Amino acid sequence: MAMGLLISYLCFSSLYFHFSYSSTFRLPIGVHPLDEKYFDRNVIRCKDGSRLFTRDRLNDDFCDCPDGTDEPGTSACPAGKFYCRNTGSTPRFLFSSRVNDKVCDCCDGSDEYDGTVICPNTCVMGGNVAYQTINYGSFASHVGSGDATKPKPEINMEDSMQKLIGLKAFVFLQLAIVVVVVAYRLVRCRKTRRRHSH
C-alpha cells in the first residue's frame, strides 16, 4: 500500500512540475492581442495609472483596478472590457459583465469559458456573415463533382494547442492511474504469496 502511494505521489508531482514549469506565458482570456506586451510583465500598472498589480492577480475574479484592467476575462469589474477574437468574423469588445453569464455573446463562444454553457462557434470563416445557409437541394448535384476551388477552413492554432495540452494532461493522468493500479496489484500479489508460503 505504501509503495502504491509513493508511486502515485511521484507520478502526480512530476505531472505538476511538468505543467507548471514547462508552459510559457500565454495571453490571458479576454485580452486584445495588441495588449500582449502590456500584460507580459510581472508587475502591471492599471491602464488608468491608479495602481500596480502582479500578473498572478490577473483574472483572479477580484477587481483590483477601478478601470478593470486586471479583470479582462471575468465579470468582477463593472468597467471591464472583454475582447472576443471571433476568428473568421469581426472581433469586438463586450462589457465584462457579459462574461460567463450563460448567454453566448461572442460568435466563437469565448465569453462562456467556465463550462456551464456550451456555445457553438457560429463565426463564418472568411467573412462577417453571422450564419451560412446551405441549399440541400443542390447539394446532391455537387457531390462527386470534386470542386477543388472551394476554400478550405482555416485551422485555429490556439484552439488546437489547447486541445493538445488537454489531451496530453489526460494521457499523463491515465498513465499515472495505470501505474498506481499495477503497483497496487503487485503489492497485493506479493503479500498473498508470502501468506501462502508461510
Phi, psi and omega in degrees: 000316180295325179296317179296318178295320179296315180295316180295322177298315180297319180296311183290326177291324177292324175297317180300311181293324179298313184278333182278332184252345182269346182274143177266173180296131177246152178295126181296157179297136175086004183260136176293139181303331179289343178267009183302314181293329179297320183266005183278346182280162177284324176243125187241139177267140173302145184296335177276359177081004187284326185213170172243149175214156180274159184299330181291347177266005177283127181056041178264011177068025173226127186279106178268327181257133178299332181271358177083013181302322185279352183231058180288338184253009177230174179259022185291325184255127180294334181266003185287156177235139178249131181264121174268121177292319179047052182304125183097355178219200183270120175296154179201165176257145174239157168293137185291351174294345179269001179281131180052041177261011179070019174234127181281101181266324177274139182292342176267358177077009185291342180281349180243064187270354184282353174091357179285335178230136175261113180261123175288148178280106181260006176293139179261128181295130174085010180196182181255014182281135183285321181225152179242130178262147180241130176273100184290338179294321182270355182295320183296327181286338181269348181293129179084358180282345176064049181288096183276355181276351179293133177290139179272144180296145179285155177263126178277103185295321182296316179296319179296320179295319179297318179295321179295318178296317178297318179295320179297316179297320180296317179295316178297320179296316178298317179299317179296319179295317179298316180298317180295316181296315179297316180297319179298316179296319178297316180296316179296320180297318179295319179296320179295318179296321179295320180295319182288330181281338181267000000 
